[in-house]
Tab-separated table of C-alpha atoms in Angstrom:
chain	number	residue	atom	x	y	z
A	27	UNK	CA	127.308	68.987	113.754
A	28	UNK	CA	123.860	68.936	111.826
A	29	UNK	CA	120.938	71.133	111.470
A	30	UNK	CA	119.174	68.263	114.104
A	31	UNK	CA	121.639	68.537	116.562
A	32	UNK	CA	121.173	72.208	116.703
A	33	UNK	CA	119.817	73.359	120.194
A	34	UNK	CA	117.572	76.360	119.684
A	35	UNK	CA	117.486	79.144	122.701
A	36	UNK	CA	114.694	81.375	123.449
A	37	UNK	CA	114.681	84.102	121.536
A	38	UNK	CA	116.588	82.464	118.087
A	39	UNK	CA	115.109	83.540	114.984
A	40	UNK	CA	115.137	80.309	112.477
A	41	UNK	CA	114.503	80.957	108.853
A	42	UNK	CA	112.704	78.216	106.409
A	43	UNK	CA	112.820	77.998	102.820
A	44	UNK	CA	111.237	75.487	100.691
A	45	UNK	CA	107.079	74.850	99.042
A	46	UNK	CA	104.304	76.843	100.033
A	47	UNK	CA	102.754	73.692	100.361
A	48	UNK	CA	105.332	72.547	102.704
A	49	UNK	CA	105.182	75.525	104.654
A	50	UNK	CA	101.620	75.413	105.153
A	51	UNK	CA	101.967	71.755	107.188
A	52	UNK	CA	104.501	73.241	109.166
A	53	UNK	CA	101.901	76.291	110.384
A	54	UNK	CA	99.730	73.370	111.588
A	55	UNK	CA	102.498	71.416	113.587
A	56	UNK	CA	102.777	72.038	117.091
A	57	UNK	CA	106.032	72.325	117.466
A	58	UNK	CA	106.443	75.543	115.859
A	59	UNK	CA	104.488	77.883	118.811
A	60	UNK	CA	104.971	81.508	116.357
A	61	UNK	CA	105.363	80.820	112.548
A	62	UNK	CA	105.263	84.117	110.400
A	63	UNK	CA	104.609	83.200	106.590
A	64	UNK	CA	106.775	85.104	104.672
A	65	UNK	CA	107.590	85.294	100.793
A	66	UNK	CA	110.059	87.295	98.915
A	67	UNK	CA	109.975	88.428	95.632
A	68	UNK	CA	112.233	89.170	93.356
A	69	UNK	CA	112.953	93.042	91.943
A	70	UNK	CA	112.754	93.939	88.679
A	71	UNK	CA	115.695	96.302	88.726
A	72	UNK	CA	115.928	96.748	84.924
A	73	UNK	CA	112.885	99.168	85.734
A	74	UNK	CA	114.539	100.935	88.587
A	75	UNK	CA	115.789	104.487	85.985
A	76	UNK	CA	112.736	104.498	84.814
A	77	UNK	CA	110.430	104.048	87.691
A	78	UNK	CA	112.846	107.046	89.917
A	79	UNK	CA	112.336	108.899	87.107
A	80	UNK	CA	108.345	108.814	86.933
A	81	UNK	CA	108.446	109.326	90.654
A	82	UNK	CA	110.529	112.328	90.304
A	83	UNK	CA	108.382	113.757	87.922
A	84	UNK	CA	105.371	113.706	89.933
A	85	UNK	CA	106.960	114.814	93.009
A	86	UNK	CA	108.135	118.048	90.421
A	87	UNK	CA	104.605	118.332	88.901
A	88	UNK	CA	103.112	118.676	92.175
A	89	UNK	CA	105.765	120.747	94.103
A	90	UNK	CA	105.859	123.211	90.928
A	91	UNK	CA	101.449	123.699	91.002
A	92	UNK	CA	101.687	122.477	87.281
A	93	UNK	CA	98.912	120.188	88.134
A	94	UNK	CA	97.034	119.530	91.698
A	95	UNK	CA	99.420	117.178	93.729
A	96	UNK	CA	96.360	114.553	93.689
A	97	UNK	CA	96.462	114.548	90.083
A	98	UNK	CA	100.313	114.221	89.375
A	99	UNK	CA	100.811	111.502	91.485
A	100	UNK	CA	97.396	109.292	90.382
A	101	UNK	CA	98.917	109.919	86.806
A	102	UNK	CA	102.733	108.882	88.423
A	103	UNK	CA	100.865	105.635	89.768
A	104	UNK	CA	99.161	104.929	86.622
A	105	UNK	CA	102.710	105.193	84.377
A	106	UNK	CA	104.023	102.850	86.997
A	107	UNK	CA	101.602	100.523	85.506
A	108	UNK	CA	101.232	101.166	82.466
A	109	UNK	CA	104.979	101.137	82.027
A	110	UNK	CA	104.943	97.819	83.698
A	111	UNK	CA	107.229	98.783	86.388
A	112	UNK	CA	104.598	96.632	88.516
A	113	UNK	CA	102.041	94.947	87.857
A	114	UNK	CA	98.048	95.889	88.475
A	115	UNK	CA	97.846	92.762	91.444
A	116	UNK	CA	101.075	94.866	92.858
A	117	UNK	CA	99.737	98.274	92.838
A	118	UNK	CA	96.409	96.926	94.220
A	119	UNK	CA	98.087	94.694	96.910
A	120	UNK	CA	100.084	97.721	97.788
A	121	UNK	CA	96.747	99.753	98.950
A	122	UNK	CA	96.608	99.940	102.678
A	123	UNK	CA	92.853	99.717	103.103
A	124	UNK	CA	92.723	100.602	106.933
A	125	UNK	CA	94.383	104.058	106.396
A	126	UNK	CA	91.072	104.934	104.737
A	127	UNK	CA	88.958	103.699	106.532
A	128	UNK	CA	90.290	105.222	109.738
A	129	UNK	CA	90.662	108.281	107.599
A	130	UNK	CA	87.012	108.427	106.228
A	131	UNK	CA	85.871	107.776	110.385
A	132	UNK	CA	87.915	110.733	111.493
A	133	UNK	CA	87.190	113.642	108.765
A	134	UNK	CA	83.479	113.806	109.962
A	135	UNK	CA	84.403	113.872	113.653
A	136	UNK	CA	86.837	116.787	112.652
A	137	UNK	CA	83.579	118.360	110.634
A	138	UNK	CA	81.156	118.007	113.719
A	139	UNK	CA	83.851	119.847	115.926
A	140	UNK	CA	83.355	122.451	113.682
A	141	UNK	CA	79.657	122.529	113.545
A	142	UNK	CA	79.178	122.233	117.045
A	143	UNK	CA	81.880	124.846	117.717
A	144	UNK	CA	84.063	122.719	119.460
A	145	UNK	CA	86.901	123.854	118.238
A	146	UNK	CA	86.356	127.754	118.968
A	147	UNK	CA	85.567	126.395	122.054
A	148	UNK	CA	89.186	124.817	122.509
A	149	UNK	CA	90.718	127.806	120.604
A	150	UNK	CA	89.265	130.227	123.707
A	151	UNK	CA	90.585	127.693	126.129
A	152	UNK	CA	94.041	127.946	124.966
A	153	UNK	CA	93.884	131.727	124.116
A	154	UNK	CA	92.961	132.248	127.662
A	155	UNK	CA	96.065	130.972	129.188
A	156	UNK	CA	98.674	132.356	126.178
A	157	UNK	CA	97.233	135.456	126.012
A	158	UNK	CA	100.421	138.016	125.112
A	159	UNK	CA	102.635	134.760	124.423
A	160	UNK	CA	104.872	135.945	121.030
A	161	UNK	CA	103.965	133.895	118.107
A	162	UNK	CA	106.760	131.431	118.234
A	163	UNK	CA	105.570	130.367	121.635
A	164	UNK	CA	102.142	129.913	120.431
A	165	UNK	CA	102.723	127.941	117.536
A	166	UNK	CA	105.532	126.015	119.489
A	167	UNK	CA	102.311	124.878	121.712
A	168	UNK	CA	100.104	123.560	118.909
A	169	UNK	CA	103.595	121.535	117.555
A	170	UNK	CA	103.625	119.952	120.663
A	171	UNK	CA	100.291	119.548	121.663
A	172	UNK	CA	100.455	117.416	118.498
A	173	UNK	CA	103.395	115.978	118.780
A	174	UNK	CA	102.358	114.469	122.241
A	175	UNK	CA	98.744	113.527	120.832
A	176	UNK	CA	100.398	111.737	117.823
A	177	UNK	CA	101.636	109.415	120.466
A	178	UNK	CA	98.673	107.150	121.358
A	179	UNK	CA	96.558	108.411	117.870
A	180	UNK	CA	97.826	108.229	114.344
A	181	UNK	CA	99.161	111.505	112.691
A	182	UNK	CA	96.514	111.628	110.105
A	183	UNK	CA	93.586	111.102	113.209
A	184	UNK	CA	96.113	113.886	115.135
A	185	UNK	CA	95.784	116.649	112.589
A	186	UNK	CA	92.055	116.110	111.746
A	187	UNK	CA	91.366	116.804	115.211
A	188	UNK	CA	93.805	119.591	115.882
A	189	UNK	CA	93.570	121.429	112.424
A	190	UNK	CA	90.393	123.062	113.102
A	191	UNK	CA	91.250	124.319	117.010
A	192	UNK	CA	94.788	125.991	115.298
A	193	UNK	CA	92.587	127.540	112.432
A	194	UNK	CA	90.077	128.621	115.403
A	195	UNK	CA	92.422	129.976	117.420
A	196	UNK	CA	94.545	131.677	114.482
A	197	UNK	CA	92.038	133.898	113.367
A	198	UNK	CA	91.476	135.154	116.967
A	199	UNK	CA	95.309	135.784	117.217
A	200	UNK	CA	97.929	137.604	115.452
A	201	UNK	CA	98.924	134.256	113.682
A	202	UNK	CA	98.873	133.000	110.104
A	203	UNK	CA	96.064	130.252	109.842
A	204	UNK	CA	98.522	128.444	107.491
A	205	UNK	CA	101.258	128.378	109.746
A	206	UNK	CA	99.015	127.131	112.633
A	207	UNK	CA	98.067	124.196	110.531
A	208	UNK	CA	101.579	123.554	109.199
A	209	UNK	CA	102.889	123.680	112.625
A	210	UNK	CA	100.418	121.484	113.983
A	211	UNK	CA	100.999	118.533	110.721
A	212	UNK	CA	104.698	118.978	111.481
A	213	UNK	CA	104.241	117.980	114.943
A	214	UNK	CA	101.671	115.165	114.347
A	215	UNK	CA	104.520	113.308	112.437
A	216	UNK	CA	107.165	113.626	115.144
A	217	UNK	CA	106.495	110.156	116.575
A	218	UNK	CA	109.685	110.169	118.231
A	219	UNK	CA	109.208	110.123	121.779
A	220	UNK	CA	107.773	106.930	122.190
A	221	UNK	CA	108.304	103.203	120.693
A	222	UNK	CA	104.187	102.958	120.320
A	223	UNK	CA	104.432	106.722	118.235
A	224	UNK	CA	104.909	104.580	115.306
A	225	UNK	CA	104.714	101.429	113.927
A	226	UNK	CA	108.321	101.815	112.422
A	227	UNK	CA	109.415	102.760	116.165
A	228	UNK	CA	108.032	98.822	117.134
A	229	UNK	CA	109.679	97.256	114.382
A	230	UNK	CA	112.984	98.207	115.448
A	231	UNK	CA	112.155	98.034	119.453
A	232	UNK	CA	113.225	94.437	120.279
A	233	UNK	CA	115.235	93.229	117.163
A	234	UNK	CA	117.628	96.102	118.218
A	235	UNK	CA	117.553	95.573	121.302
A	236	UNK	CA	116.134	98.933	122.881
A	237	UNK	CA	114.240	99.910	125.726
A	238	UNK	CA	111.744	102.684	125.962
A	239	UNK	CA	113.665	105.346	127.893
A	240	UNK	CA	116.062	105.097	124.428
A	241	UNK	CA	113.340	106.428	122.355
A	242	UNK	CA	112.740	109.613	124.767
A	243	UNK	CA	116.680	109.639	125.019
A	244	UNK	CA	116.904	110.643	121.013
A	245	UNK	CA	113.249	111.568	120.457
A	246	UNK	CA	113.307	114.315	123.164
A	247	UNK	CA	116.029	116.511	121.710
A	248	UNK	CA	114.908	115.607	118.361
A	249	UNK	CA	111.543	116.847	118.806
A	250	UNK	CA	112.664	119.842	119.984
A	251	UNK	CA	115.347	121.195	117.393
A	252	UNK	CA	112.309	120.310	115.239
A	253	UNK	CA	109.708	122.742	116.707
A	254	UNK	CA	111.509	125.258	116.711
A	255	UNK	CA	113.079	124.683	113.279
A	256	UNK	CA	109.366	124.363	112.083
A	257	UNK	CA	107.818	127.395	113.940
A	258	UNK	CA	110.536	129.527	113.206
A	259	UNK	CA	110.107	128.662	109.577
A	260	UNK	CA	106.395	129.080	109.396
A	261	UNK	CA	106.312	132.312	110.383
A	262	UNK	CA	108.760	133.294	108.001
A	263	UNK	CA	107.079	131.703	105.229
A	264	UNK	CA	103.819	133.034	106.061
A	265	UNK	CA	104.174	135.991	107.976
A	266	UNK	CA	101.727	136.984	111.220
A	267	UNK	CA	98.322	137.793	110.209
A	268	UNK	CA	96.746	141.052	110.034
């Protein structure tokens, strides 16, 4: 039997190879209702030692203060270049442009809560209602006041807005300011719970088949181990504040 006679069902995934140009007259063709362009290219593993071992090297410089994390891995980007592991149209194409601009929108809304006092505001909300709560239990409640926020926003728009309510609220408590933030990051990234959390979550959602009770199924216990593995851990690192 040939390719013709093949009877497509819904939901078949068919793959094309061949010209751009070709490709391009096929996008225009009605009979193809969803056509995603995609084009591979090929890796240059002869670059791969070298290119873990620049990335290694920043992750040490940074990790080890020898230089300012920003710093180590702008220099780790430009060796990637420079040692032609990629090329300069790679490293720019690789840029994701939205991340910040959605980043440079949500820093001055987390500056205005501060000016405004919004965030002491928030932090004497919530200090009302866990007033003699042990430290765990308080910085189990910023983890997942995040990690439910990080839901519908992005983690980055999740800890601008929460970072300066858990710095608030830690200096009016018996709670390291560093640990509230820490806390509070940790659970902006747990984007477990739900398949909209993350982008990676809707990747996976219908090639594998899933439905969105499976996401709260793993996510839930998940989530939990890791607020408490997190708060416990803060406080050890950076003990309550005096």
């Amino acid at each position: 039997q040939g390719v013709s006679d093949t009877k497509l069902k819904e939901g078949d995934l068919l793959v094309l190879w061949g010209p751009e140009e070709k490709l391009e007259e096929l996008t225009k063709h009605r009979g193809f209702l969803v056509f995603i362009r995609f084009f591979g290219r090929p890796k240059n593993r002869a670059k791969m030692g070298l290119s873990s071992f620049i990335m290694l090297a920043s992750i040490a410089a940074a990790a080890t203060s020898l230089v300012a994390p920003h710093i180590a891995f702008l220099t780790g980007a430009v060796a990637m270049v420079l040692t032609r592991c990629l090329s300069v149209e790679q490293a720019y194409e690789s840029i994701e442009t939205k991340i910040f601009v959605m980043i440079a929108g949500v820093i001055p809304l987390g500056i205005a809560m501060e000016k405004t006092g919004v965030d002491k505001l928030c932090a004497q909300f919530i200090t009302h209602y866990t007033q003699g709560w042990p430290a765990l239990a308080l910085l189990l409640v910023f983890f997942w006041f995040a990690a439910l926020l990080t839901q519908i926003l992005s983690d980055a728009a999740t800890t601008v807005l929460l970072a300066p309510i858990a710095v608030a609220f830690a200096k009016t408590s018996a709670v390291s300011p560093t640990a509230a933030v820490v806390t509070t990051t940790m659970g902006a990234v747990a984007a477990f719970l739900t398949p909209i959390g993350h982008h990676g979550n809707l990747l996976i959602l219908t090639p594998g088949g899933y439905k969105f009770s499976d996401f709260m199924k793993i996510g839930l216990p998940l989530t939990i181990l890791l607020s408490i593995v997190t708060a416990y851990c803060s406080l050890l690192v950076w003990p309550l504040a005096h």
